[in-house]
PDB file of C-alpha atoms in Angstrom:
ATOM      1  CA  MET A   1      -0.620  -8.737 -11.416  1.00  0.00           C
ATOM      2  CA  GLU A   2       0.521 -12.273 -10.598  1.00  0.00           C
ATOM      3  CA  ALA A   3       3.994 -11.127 -11.617  1.00  0.00           C
ATOM      4  CA  LYS A   4       4.089  -9.101  -8.395  1.00  0.00           C
ATOM      5  CA  ARG A   5       3.636 -12.169  -6.195  1.00  0.00           C
ATOM      6  CA  GLY A   6       6.851 -13.035  -4.360  1.00  0.00           C
ATOM      7  CA  GLN A   7       8.395 -16.495  -4.556  1.00  0.00           C
ATOM      8  CA  ASN A   8       8.327 -16.921  -0.783  1.00  0.00           C
ATOM      9  CA  LYS A   9       5.172 -16.922   1.327  1.00  0.00           C
ATOM     10  CA  GLU A  10       4.935 -14.912   4.543  1.00  0.00           C
ATOM     11  CA  PHE A  11       2.973 -15.183   7.766  1.00  0.00           C
ATOM     12  CA  PHE A  12       2.527 -12.138   9.986  1.00  0.00           C
ATOM     13  CA  ILE A  13       1.347 -13.280  13.398  1.00  0.00           C
ATOM     14  CA  ASN A  14       0.430 -10.954  16.265  1.00  0.00           C
ATOM     15  CA  PHE A  15       0.440 -13.133  19.375  1.00  0.00           C
ATOM     16  CA  PHE A  16      -0.928 -10.224  21.430  1.00  0.00           C
ATOM     17  CA  GLU A  17      -0.943  -6.397  21.373  1.00  0.00           C
ATOM     18  CA  ARG A  18       0.352  -5.639  24.869  1.00  0.00           C
ATOM     19  CA  CYS A  19       3.514  -3.524  24.565  1.00  0.00           C
ATOM     20  CA  ASN A  20       5.927  -1.583  26.750  1.00  0.00           C
ATOM     21  CA  LEU A  21       6.179   1.328  24.278  1.00  0.00           C
ATOM     22  CA  SER A  22       3.587   3.613  22.682  1.00  0.00           C
ATOM     23  CA  CYS A  23       4.805   4.518  19.211  1.00  0.00           C
ATOM     24  CA  GLY A  24       2.641   7.143  17.547  1.00  0.00           C
ATOM     25  CA  PHE A  25       2.373   5.257  14.259  1.00  0.00           C
ATOM     26  CA  CYS A  26       1.304   1.922  15.771  1.00  0.00           C
ATOM     27  CA  TRP A  27      -2.256   0.677  15.289  1.00  0.00           C
ATOM     28  CA  GLN A  28      -2.302  -1.671  18.287  1.00  0.00           C
ATOM     29  CA  ASP A  29      -4.015  -1.376  21.678  1.00  0.00           C
ATOM     30  CA  HIS A  30      -0.938  -1.659  23.868  1.00  0.00           C
ATOM     31  CA  SER A  31      -2.968  -2.375  27.019  1.00  0.00           C
ATOM     32  CA  ASP A  32      -4.673  -5.427  25.484  1.00  0.00           C
ATOM     33  CA  TRP A  33      -3.539  -8.875  26.648  1.00  0.00           C
ATOM     34  CA  THR A  34      -5.839 -10.733  24.229  1.00  0.00           C
ATOM     35  CA  GLY A  35      -4.072 -13.721  22.693  1.00  0.00           C
ATOM     36  CA  VAL A  36      -1.311 -14.176  25.273  1.00  0.00           C
ATOM     37  CA  ASP A  37      -2.889 -17.476  26.377  1.00  0.00           C
ATOM     38  CA  GLU A  38      -3.485 -18.729  22.812  1.00  0.00           C
ATOM     39  CA  ILE A  39       0.054 -18.590  21.415  1.00  0.00           C
ATOM     40  CA  VAL A  40       0.567 -22.308  20.860  1.00  0.00           C
ATOM     41  CA  GLU A  41      -2.863 -22.721  19.246  1.00  0.00           C
ATOM     42  CA  LYS A  42      -1.844 -20.397  16.394  1.00  0.00           C
ATOM     43  CA  ALA A  43       0.664 -23.002  15.193  1.00  0.00           C
ATOM     44  CA  SER A  44      -2.165 -25.116  13.781  1.00  0.00           C
ATOM     45  CA  VAL A  45      -3.412 -22.131  11.739  1.00  0.00           C
ATOM     46  CA  VAL A  46       0.049 -21.797  10.199  1.00  0.00           C
ATOM     47  CA  ILE A  47       0.347 -25.513   9.511  1.00  0.00           C
ATOM     48  CA  ASN A  48      -3.097 -25.707   7.901  1.00  0.00           C
ATOM     49  CA  ASN A  49      -2.195 -22.938   5.456  1.00  0.00           C
ATOM     50  CA  THR A  50       1.103 -24.275   4.128  1.00  0.00           C
ATOM     51  CA  ASN A  51       2.292 -26.858   1.613  1.00  0.00           C
ATOM     52  CA  ASP A  52       5.435 -28.928   1.137  1.00  0.00           C
ATOM     53  CA  HIS A  53       7.034 -27.046  -1.760  1.00  0.00           C
ATOM     54  CA  ASP A  54       6.899 -23.321  -0.861  1.00  0.00           C
ATOM     55  CA  PHE A  55       9.229 -21.546   1.569  1.00  0.00           C
ATOM     56  CA  TYR A  56       7.548 -19.648   4.412  1.00  0.00           C
ATOM     57  CA  SER A  57       8.827 -16.723   6.450  1.00  0.00           C
ATOM     58  CA  VAL A  58       6.914 -16.905   9.719  1.00  0.00           C
ATOM     59  CA  ASN A  59       7.055 -13.431  11.290  1.00  0.00           C
ATOM     60  CA  VAL A  60       5.884 -13.418  14.902  1.00  0.00           C
ATOM     61  CA  MET A  61       5.405 -10.296  16.987  1.00  0.00           C
ATOM     62  CA  GLY A  62       3.419  -8.681  19.775  1.00  0.00           C
ATOM     63  CA  GLY A  63       2.982  -6.130  21.166  1.00  0.00           C
ATOM     64  CA  GLU A  64       6.456  -6.764  22.500  1.00  0.00           C
ATOM     65  CA  LEU A  65       7.448 -10.417  22.672  1.00  0.00           C
ATOM     66  CA  PHE A  66      10.229 -10.002  25.229  1.00  0.00           C
ATOM     67  CA  MET A  67       8.997  -7.212  27.535  1.00  0.00           C
ATOM     68  CA  ASP A  68       9.928  -7.640  31.177  1.00  0.00           C
ATOM     69  CA  GLU A  69       6.366  -7.896  32.483  1.00  0.00           C
ATOM     70  CA  LEU A  70       5.658 -11.123  30.598  1.00  0.00           C
ATOM     71  CA  PRO A  71       5.761 -14.273  32.756  1.00  0.00           C
ATOM     72  CA  ASP A  72       8.498 -16.806  32.030  1.00  0.00           C
ATOM     73  CA  ARG A  73       5.938 -19.405  30.938  1.00  0.00           C
ATOM     74  CA  VAL A  74       5.247 -17.401  27.761  1.00  0.00           C
ATOM     75  CA  PHE A  75       8.724 -18.312  26.508  1.00  0.00           C
ATOM     76  CA  ASP A  76       7.774 -21.987  26.827  1.00  0.00           C
ATOM     77  CA  ASP A  77       4.770 -21.230  24.614  1.00  0.00           C
ATOM     78  CA  TYR A  78       7.036 -19.559  22.049  1.00  0.00           C
ATOM     79  CA  VAL A  79       9.240 -22.649  21.961  1.00  0.00           C
ATOM     80  CA  GLU A  80       6.271 -24.992  21.604  1.00  0.00           C
ATOM     81  CA  PHE A  81       4.794 -22.855  18.816  1.00  0.00           C
ATOM     82  CA  CYS A  82       8.090 -22.937  16.927  1.00  0.00           C
ATOM     83  CA  HIS A  83       8.573 -26.671  17.481  1.00  0.00           C
ATOM     84  CA  ARG A  84       5.123 -27.481  16.106  1.00  0.00           C
ATOM     85  CA  VAL A  85       5.591 -25.248  13.070  1.00  0.00           C
ATOM     86  CA  VAL A  86       9.056 -26.448  12.020  1.00  0.00           C
ATOM     87  CA  THR A  87       8.089 -30.090  12.639  1.00  0.00           C
ATOM     88  CA  SER A  88       5.182 -29.814  10.188  1.00  0.00           C
ATOM     89  CA  VAL A  89       6.273 -27.132   7.695  1.00  0.00           C
ATOM     90  CA  LYS A  90       9.034 -28.472   5.482  1.00  0.00           C
ATOM     91  CA  HIS A  91      10.597 -25.145   4.428  1.00  0.00           C
ATOM     92  CA  CYS A  92      10.342 -22.241   6.876  1.00  0.00           C
ATOM     93  CA  GLU A  93      12.137 -19.789   9.117  1.00  0.00           C
ATOM     94  CA  ILE A  94      10.790 -18.055  12.229  1.00  0.00           C
ATOM     95  CA  ASN A  95      11.454 -14.321  12.516  1.00  0.00           C
ATOM     96  CA  PHE A  96      10.907 -12.695  15.916  1.00  0.00           C
ATOM     97  CA  VAL A  97      10.058  -8.976  15.758  1.00  0.00           C
ATOM     98  CA  THR A  98      11.138  -7.091  18.892  1.00  0.00           C
ATOM     99  CA  ASN A  99      11.727  -3.494  19.970  1.00  0.00           C
ATOM    100  CA  LEU A 100      14.711  -4.681  22.082  1.00  0.00           C
ATOM    101  CA  VAL A 101      13.587  -2.550  25.027  1.00  0.00           C
ATOM    102  CA  PHE A 102      13.831  -4.958  27.951  1.00  0.00           C
ATOM    103  CA  GLU A 103      16.119  -5.546  30.929  1.00  0.00           C
ATOM    104  CA  LYS A 104      15.688  -9.320  31.315  1.00  0.00           C
ATOM    105  CA  ALA A 105      18.124 -10.120  28.544  1.00  0.00           C
ATOM    106  CA  GLU A 106      19.292 -13.334  30.208  1.00  0.00           C
ATOM    107  CA  ARG A 107      16.004 -15.132  29.690  1.00  0.00           C
ATOM    108  CA  VAL A 108      15.902 -14.046  26.039  1.00  0.00           C
ATOM    109  CA  MET A 109      19.415 -15.458  25.638  1.00  0.00           C
ATOM    110  CA  ARG A 110      18.264 -18.734  27.237  1.00  0.00           C
ATOM    111  CA  PHE A 111      15.362 -18.771  24.797  1.00  0.00           C
ATOM    112  CA  ILE A 112      17.786 -18.387  21.891  1.00  0.00           C
ATOM    113  CA  LYS A 113      19.934 -21.251  23.157  1.00  0.00           C
ATOM    114  CA  THR A 114      16.850 -23.462  23.414  1.00  0.00           C
ATOM    115  CA  LEU A 115      15.891 -22.701  19.818  1.00  0.00           C
ATOM    116  CA  GLU A 116      19.422 -23.495  18.673  1.00  0.00           C
ATOM    117  CA  GLU A 117      19.458 -26.766  20.585  1.00  0.00           C
ATOM    118  CA  LEU A 118      16.180 -27.751  18.910  1.00  0.00           C
ATOM    119  CA  LEU A 119      17.641 -26.798  15.498  1.00  0.00           C
ATOM    120  CA  ILE A 120      14.829 -24.317  14.903  1.00  0.00           C
ATOM    121  CA  PRO A 121      15.760 -21.880  12.091  1.00  0.00           C
ATOM    122  CA  PHE A 122      15.145 -18.338  13.319  1.00  0.00           C
ATOM    123  CA  THR A 123      16.221 -14.720  13.201  1.00  0.00           C
ATOM    124  CA  PHE A 124      15.439 -11.543  15.130  1.00  0.00           C
ATOM    125  CA  CYS A 125      14.605  -8.157  13.637  1.00  0.00           C
ATOM    126  CA  THR A 126      13.958  -4.800  15.230  1.00  0.00           C
ATOM    127  CA  SER A 127      13.083  -1.234  14.289  1.00  0.00           C
ATOM    128  CA  TYR A 128      14.361   2.278  14.885  1.00  0.00           C
ATOM    129  CA  ASP A 129      12.327   5.446  15.220  1.00  0.00           C
ATOM    130  CA  ALA A 130      14.098   8.795  15.023  1.00  0.00           C
ATOM    131  CA  ALA A 131      11.111  10.902  16.036  1.00  0.00           C
ATOM    132  CA  GLY A 132       9.595  10.024  19.368  1.00  0.00           C
ATOM    133  CA  ARG A 133       9.807   6.347  20.328  1.00  0.00           C
ATOM    134  CA  PHE A 134      12.739   6.514  22.705  1.00  0.00           C
ATOM    135  CA  ASN A 135      13.640   8.432  25.817  1.00  0.00           C
ATOM    136  CA  SER A 136      17.179   8.317  27.200  1.00  0.00           C
ATOM    137  CA  GLN A 137      16.513   5.174  29.251  1.00  0.00           C
ATOM    138  CA  THR A 138      14.784   3.152  26.535  1.00  0.00           C
ATOM    139  CA  LEU A 139      17.344   4.211  23.915  1.00  0.00           C
ATOM    140  CA  LYS A 140      20.107   2.986  26.216  1.00  0.00           C
ATOM    141  CA  LEU A 141      18.386  -0.404  26.568  1.00  0.00           C
ATOM    142  CA  PHE A 142      17.839  -0.570  22.820  1.00  0.00           C
ATOM    143  CA  GLU A 143      21.502   0.006  22.024  1.00  0.00           C
ATOM    144  CA  GLU A 144      22.713  -2.374  24.742  1.00  0.00           C
ATOM    145  CA  ASN A 145      20.474  -5.153  23.458  1.00  0.00           C
ATOM    146  CA  LEU A 146      21.481  -4.443  19.868  1.00  0.00           C
ATOM    147  CA  ALA A 147      25.033  -5.336  20.833  1.00  0.00           C
ATOM    148  CA  LYS A 148      23.979  -8.426  22.819  1.00  0.00           C
ATOM    149  CA  PHE A 149      21.731  -9.883  20.130  1.00  0.00           C
ATOM    150  CA  LYS A 150      23.605  -8.717  17.028  1.00  0.00           C
ATOM    151  CA  PRO A 151      24.495 -12.273  15.886  1.00  0.00           C
ATOM    152  CA  TRP A 152      20.801 -13.066  15.436  1.00  0.00           C
ATOM    153  CA  LEU A 153      19.569  -9.748  13.996  1.00  0.00           C
ATOM    154  CA  SER A 154      18.664  -9.882  10.309  1.00  0.00           C
ATOM    155  CA  ASN A 155      17.743  -6.206   9.791  1.00  0.00           C
ATOM    156  CA  ILE A 156      16.483  -2.977  11.308  1.00  0.00           C
ATOM    157  CA  SER A 157      13.398  -1.320   9.857  1.00  0.00           C
ATOM    158  CA  VAL A 158      12.378   2.344   9.940  1.00  0.00           C
ATOM    159  CA  VAL A 159       8.767   3.401   9.353  1.00  0.00           C
ATOM    160  CA  LEU A 160       8.340   6.213   6.829  1.00  0.00           C
ATOM    161  CA  THR A 161       6.239   8.638   8.832  1.00  0.00           C
ATOM    162  CA  ARG A 162       6.417  12.349   8.081  1.00  0.00           C
ATOM    163  CA  PRO A 163       8.108  13.109  11.467  1.00  0.00           C
ATOM    164  CA  ASN A 164      10.753  10.471  10.779  1.00  0.00           C
ATOM    165  CA  ILE A 165      11.389  11.827   7.290  1.00  0.00           C
ATOM    166  CA  GLU A 166      11.652  15.398   8.601  1.00  0.00           C
ATOM    167  CA  ARG A 167      14.020  14.327  11.391  1.00  0.00           C
ATOM    168  CA  PHE A 168      16.374  12.519   9.012  1.00  0.00           C
ATOM    169  CA  MET A 169      16.469  15.325   6.469  1.00  0.00           C
ATOM    170  CA  ARG A 170      17.229  17.951   9.114  1.00  0.00           C
ATOM    171  CA  GLY A 171      20.759  16.644   9.452  1.00  0.00           C
ATOM    172  CA  SER A 172      23.077  14.386  11.417  1.00  0.00           C
ATOM    173  CA  ASN A 173      21.657  11.470  13.406  1.00  0.00           C
ATOM    174  CA  VAL A 174      24.502   9.910  15.372  1.00  0.00           C
ATOM    175  CA  VAL A 175      22.527   6.854  16.496  1.00  0.00           C
ATOM    176  CA  PHE A 176      21.345   6.037  12.986  1.00  0.00           C
ATOM    177  CA  ASP A 177      24.844   6.526  11.585  1.00  0.00           C
ATOM    178  CA  ARG A 178      26.047   3.790  13.937  1.00  0.00           C
ATOM    179  CA  LEU A 179      23.184   1.498  12.911  1.00  0.00           C
ATOM    180  CA  TYR A 180      23.884   2.096   9.235  1.00  0.00           C
ATOM    181  CA  GLN A 181      27.485   0.969   9.630  1.00  0.00           C
ATOM    182  CA  ASP A 182      26.617  -2.303  11.381  1.00  0.00           C
ATOM    183  CA  TYR A 183      23.183  -3.518  10.218  1.00  0.00           C
ATOM    184  CA  PRO A 184      21.044  -3.911   7.104  1.00  0.00           C
ATOM    185  CA  ILE A 185      18.422  -1.121   7.151  1.00  0.00           C
ATOM    186  CA  PHE A 186      15.005  -1.220   5.507  1.00  0.00           C
ATOM    187  CA  PHE A 187      12.698   1.808   5.240  1.00  0.00           C
ATOM    188  CA  ASP A 188       9.099   0.584   5.331  1.00  0.00           C
ATOM    189  CA  TYR A 189       5.900   2.369   4.348  1.00  0.00           C
ATOM    190  CA  TYR A 190       3.591   3.740   7.019  1.00  0.00           C
ATOM    191  CA  SER A 191       0.092   2.216   7.155  1.00  0.00           C
ATOM    192  CA  PRO A 192      -2.332   5.040   8.013  1.00  0.00           C
ATOM    193  CA  GLU A 193      -4.185   4.796  11.313  1.00  0.00           C
ATOM    194  CA  ASP A 194      -5.213   7.419  13.863  1.00  0.00           C
ATOM    195  CA  ASN A 195      -3.268  10.670  13.379  1.00  0.00           C
ATOM    196  CA  ALA A 196      -2.707   9.836   9.713  1.00  0.00           C
ATOM    197  CA  GLU A 197      -3.077  13.513   8.856  1.00  0.00           C
ATOM    198  CA  ILE A 198       0.087  14.137  10.926  1.00  0.00           C
ATOM    199  CA  LEU A 199       2.061  10.990  10.186  1.00  0.00           C
ATOM    200  CA  GLN A 200       1.318  10.214   6.511  1.00  0.00           C
ATOM    201  CA  PRO A 201       3.832  11.790   4.111  1.00  0.00           C
ATOM    202  CA  SER A 202       2.669  12.944   0.704  1.00  0.00           C
ATOM    203  CA  ASP A 203       3.811  11.246  -2.483  1.00  0.00           C
ATOM    204  CA  VAL A 204       6.242  14.107  -3.149  1.00  0.00           C
ATOM    205  CA  GLU A 205       7.674  13.870   0.379  1.00  0.00           C
ATOM    206  CA  LEU A 206       8.197  10.114  -0.012  1.00  0.00           C
ATOM    207  CA  VAL A 207       9.945  10.438  -3.356  1.00  0.00           C
ATOM    208  CA  ASP A 208      12.096  13.372  -2.201  1.00  0.00           C
ATOM    209  CA  PHE A 209      13.150  11.348   0.833  1.00  0.00           C
ATOM    210  CA  PHE A 210      14.056   8.285  -1.224  1.00  0.00           C
ATOM    211  CA  LEU A 211      16.216  10.501  -3.452  1.00  0.00           C
ATOM    212  CA  TRP A 212      17.837  11.981  -0.332  1.00  0.00           C
ATOM    213  CA  LEU A 213      18.373   8.476   1.052  1.00  0.00           C
ATOM    214  CA  ASP A 214      20.021   7.359  -2.174  1.00  0.00           C
ATOM    215  CA  LYS A 215      22.509  10.195  -1.808  1.00  0.00           C
ATOM    216  CA  HIS A 216      23.272   9.907   1.921  1.00  0.00           C
ATOM    217  CA  TYR A 217      22.609   6.252   2.850  1.00  0.00           C
ATOM    218  CA  PRO A 218      22.717   4.370  -0.471  1.00  0.00           C
ATOM    219  CA  GLU A 219      23.006   0.887   1.068  1.00  0.00           C
ATOM    220  CA  CYS A 220      19.576   1.145   2.717  1.00  0.00           C
ATOM    221  CA  GLN A 221      16.674  -0.770   1.257  1.00  0.00           C
ATOM    222  CA  PRO A 222      14.560  -0.259  -0.745  1.00  0.00           C
ATOM    223  CA  VAL A 223      16.669   2.365  -2.551  1.00  0.00           C
ATOM    224  CA  LYS A 224      19.526  -0.082  -3.057  1.00  0.00           C
ATOM    225  CA  GLY A 225      17.073  -2.419  -4.759  1.00  0.00           C
ATOM    226  CA  PHE A 226      15.734   0.457  -6.870  1.00  0.00           C
ATOM    227  CA  ARG A 227      19.258   1.327  -7.994  1.00  0.00           C
ATOM    228  CA  GLU A 228      20.116  -2.290  -8.807  1.00  0.00           C
ATOM    229  CA  ASN A 229      16.865  -2.690 -10.733  1.00  0.00           C
ATOM    230  CA  HIS A 230      15.576  -5.535  -8.550  1.00  0.00           C
ATOM    231  CA  HIS A 231      12.198  -7.046  -9.302  1.00  0.00           C
ATOM    232  CA  ASN A 232      10.028  -5.549  -6.546  1.00  0.00           C
ATOM    233  CA  THR A 233       7.198  -7.744  -5.327  1.00  0.00           C
ATOM    234  CA  ALA A 234       3.986  -6.681  -3.598  1.00  0.00           C
ATOM    235  CA  THR A 235       4.227  -8.397  -0.210  1.00  0.00           C
ATOM    236  CA  CYS A 236       0.480  -8.530   0.352  1.00  0.00           C
ATOM    237  CA  ARG A 237       0.133 -10.981  -2.552  1.00  0.00           C
ATOM    238  CA  SER A 238       2.024 -13.638  -0.617  1.00  0.00           C
ATOM    239  CA  SER A 239       0.951 -12.878   2.966  1.00  0.00           C
ATOM    240  CA  PHE A 240      -1.240 -14.520   5.568  1.00  0.00           C
ATOM    241  CA  ILE A 241      -2.196 -12.536   8.674  1.00  0.00           C
ATOM    242  CA  ILE A 242      -3.123 -13.987  12.082  1.00  0.00           C
ATOM    243  CA  LEU A 243      -4.347 -11.505  14.697  1.00  0.00           C
ATOM    244  CA  PRO A 244      -4.433 -12.027  18.500  1.00  0.00           C
ATOM    245  CA  THR A 245      -8.160 -12.687  18.269  1.00  0.00           C
ATOM    246  CA  GLY A 246      -7.564 -15.493  15.775  1.00  0.00           C
ATOM    247  CA  HIS A 247      -8.976 -13.518  12.838  1.00  0.00           C
ATOM    248  CA  THR A 248      -7.095 -14.147   9.610  1.00  0.00           C
ATOM    249  CA  GLY A 249      -6.786 -12.544   6.195  1.00  0.00           C
ATOM    250  CA  SER A 250      -4.446 -11.699   3.349  1.00  0.00           C
ATOM    251  CA  CYS A 251      -3.699  -8.358   4.986  1.00  0.00           C
ATOM    252  CA  ARG A 252      -4.341  -6.788   8.376  1.00  0.00           C
ATOM    253  CA  ILE A 253      -6.963  -4.442   6.972  1.00  0.00           C
ATOM    254  CA  LEU A 254      -9.062  -7.316   5.732  1.00  0.00           C
ATOM    255  CA  ALA A 255      -8.457  -9.351   8.887  1.00  0.00           C
ATOM    256  CA  ASP A 256      -9.564  -6.513  11.181  1.00  0.00           C
ATOM    257  CA  ARG A 257     -12.061  -4.343   9.319  1.00  0.00           C
ATOM    258  CA  ASP A 258     -13.185  -2.485  12.435  1.00  0.00           C
ATOM    259  CA  GLN A 259      -9.815  -0.694  12.556  1.00  0.00           C
ATOM    260  CA  PHE A 260      -9.817   0.255   8.882  1.00  0.00           C
ATOM    261  CA  LYS A 261      -9.807   4.064   8.712  1.00  0.00           C
ATOM    262  CA  SER A 262     -11.021   4.461   5.148  1.00  0.00           C
ATOM    263  CA  ASP A 263     -14.215   4.102   3.145  1.00  0.00           C
ATOM    264  CA  PRO A 264     -15.566   0.627   4.049  1.00  0.00           C
ATOM    265  CA  THR A 265     -16.847   0.167   0.496  1.00  0.00           C
ATOM    266  CA  VAL A 266     -13.221  -0.080  -0.601  1.00  0.00           C
ATOM    267  CA  VAL A 267     -12.920  -3.268   1.422  1.00  0.00           C
ATOM    268  CA  ASP A 268     -16.317  -4.562   0.347  1.00  0.00           C
ATOM    269  CA  ASN A 269     -15.346  -4.222  -3.316  1.00  0.00           C
ATOM    270  CA  ILE A 270     -11.787  -5.415  -3.046  1.00  0.00           C
ATOM    271  CA  HIS A 271     -11.243  -6.429  -6.674  1.00  0.00           C
ATOM    272  CA  GLU A 272     -12.837  -3.297  -8.097  1.00  0.00           C
ATOM    273  CA  SER A 273     -10.727  -1.123  -5.804  1.00  0.00           C
ATOM    274  CA  GLU A 274      -7.522  -2.763  -6.936  1.00  0.00           C
ATOM    275  CA  VAL A 275      -8.410  -2.522 -10.621  1.00  0.00           C
ATOM    276  CA  ARG A 276      -9.268   1.161 -10.247  1.00  0.00           C
ATOM    277  CA  PHE A 277      -5.975   1.804  -8.440  1.00  0.00           C
ATOM    278  CA  ILE A 278      -3.757   0.281 -11.138  1.00  0.00           C
ATOM    279  CA  GLN A 279      -5.774   1.774 -13.987  1.00  0.00           C
ATOM    280  CA  GLU A 280      -5.693   5.314 -12.597  1.00  0.00           C
ATOM    281  CA  ARG A 281      -1.921   5.103 -12.187  1.00  0.00           C
ATOM    282  CA  GLU A 282      -1.406   3.215 -15.456  1.00  0.00           C
ATOM    283  CA  CYS A 283       0.687   0.673 -13.555  1.00  0.00           C
ATOM    284  CA  LEU A 284       0.528  -2.186 -16.029  1.00  0.00           C
ATOM    285  CA  SER A 285       1.893  -0.105 -18.903  1.00  0.00           C
ATOM    286  CA  CYS A 286       4.545   1.656 -16.833  1.00  0.00           C
ATOM    287  CA  GLU A 287       8.183   1.124 -17.828  1.00  0.00           C
ATOM    288  CA  PHE A 288       9.062   0.839 -14.125  1.00  0.00           C
ATOM    289  CA  TYR A 289       6.388  -1.736 -13.277  1.00  0.00           C
ATOM    290  CA  GLN A 290       8.857  -4.452 -12.274  1.00  0.00           C
ATOM    291  CA  ARG A 291      10.797  -2.110  -9.979  1.00  0.00           C
ATOM    292  CA  CYS A 292       7.745  -0.743  -8.168  1.00  0.00           C
ATOM    293  CA  GLY A 293       6.075  -2.181  -5.062  1.00  0.00           C
ATOM    294  CA  LEU A 294       2.847  -0.427  -6.189  1.00  0.00           C
ATOM    295  CA  GLY A 295       1.807   0.639  -2.689  1.00  0.00           C
ATOM    296  CA  CYS A 296      -1.347  -0.277  -0.798  1.00  0.00           C
ATOM    297  CA  PHE A 297      -4.457   0.465  -2.826  1.00  0.00           C
ATOM    298  CA  LEU A 298      -6.631   0.076   0.291  1.00  0.00           C
ATOM    299  CA  HIS A 299      -4.781   3.006   1.869  1.00  0.00           C
ATOM    300  CA  SER A 300      -4.272   5.075  -1.271  1.00  0.00           C
ATOM    301  CA  ASP A 301      -6.956   7.588  -0.332  1.00  0.00           C
ATOM    302  CA  HIS A 302      -4.877   8.624   2.692  1.00  0.00           C
ATOM    303  CA  VAL A 303      -1.871   9.678   0.649  1.00  0.00           C
ATOM    304  CA  ASN A 304      -1.794  13.308  -0.392  1.00  0.00           C
ATOM    305  CA  ILE A 305      -1.383  12.978  -4.164  1.00  0.00           C
ATOM    306  CA  THR A 306       0.283  16.218  -5.195  1.00  0.00           C
ATOM    307  CA  ASN A 307       0.191  15.756  -8.954  1.00  0.00           C
ATOM    308  CA  LYS A 308      -1.980  13.762 -11.328  1.00  0.00           C
ATOM    309  CA  HIS A 309       1.000  11.811 -12.619  1.00  0.00           C
ATOM    310  CA  CYS A 310       2.710   9.138 -10.521  1.00  0.00           C
ATOM    311  CA  GLU A 311       5.541  10.688  -8.510  1.00  0.00           C
ATOM    312  CA  PHE A 312       7.320   7.351  -8.285  1.00  0.00           C
ATOM    313  CA  LYS A 313       8.098   7.537 -11.994  1.00  0.00           C
ATOM    314  CA  ARG A 314      10.243  10.537 -11.111  1.00  0.00           C
ATOM    315  CA  LEU A 315      12.011   8.438  -8.476  1.00  0.00           C
ATOM    316  CA  TYR A 316      12.755   5.501 -10.770  1.00  0.00           C
ATOM    317  CA  GLY A 317      13.761   7.844 -13.564  1.00  0.00           C
ATOM    318  CA  VAL A 318      16.501   9.320 -11.365  1.00  0.00           C
ATOM    319  CA  ILE A 319      17.661   6.194  -9.507  1.00  0.00           C
ATOM    320  CA  SER A 320      19.057   3.910 -12.174  1.00  0.00           C
TER     321      SER A 320
END
């Protein structure tokens, strides 16, 4: 299983959960300000869990980092956090995750200029939701800010919920077509939370959608990587999570057990659960092992497994 560990290490840091949107698939408490006064302190946690030879992607997010209701002083904390990290961590890049729904774009632009002046390596990334995130006003802000901050945007992600899949496969999506032409797109797996019975696609639905994606939007990841036979790593094997409360772990589930929606014994017997997962699916003997991200064994009980065999073998057998 060590072969599935990525070369780069990743931090996923939630500074706080307060957000200006309420996406149905999100696990956060968007009214919670916890952590907003402890942003700078999280730099020491990053520094204490790094070394001098690995490269680290430091992904920072809220809530929403740039929402209008945040006081200006928070941007000073962002800068100080970044300065402390890049001063101490030899090889790293800061990635700011934002929904781009804000009107105070000028102060975000000033923040960018400050980072550039301090020679802090950074990128922005955002996400698109085709099935419920935006109204006409927030979509307008999203598209306006996409244009303003395009030089710093590394990619746009889309969460693979059942409503999103159904919306895409129904037909034309003018907004997404524009995004596809101008930005790298990555379709990311949904992590089951409340309403999982509505939002979680089955294994057949996921595979059918990836095959549809390969036909209609072939440059999107991960299907482009599937087609080019890339070695697919399991991100959780190289991750370090820091929650607003300061709790840490190798994944969010382990860092915040109270929000885990599955059988708690799965978490208590972490190694046994993983071994059972890969044995039941015969992962280690699979001809497509290197191309597969394996999926989250902690959440596997949420996925509606339609057939006894692994549906993803069908996917990799077609995309070649």
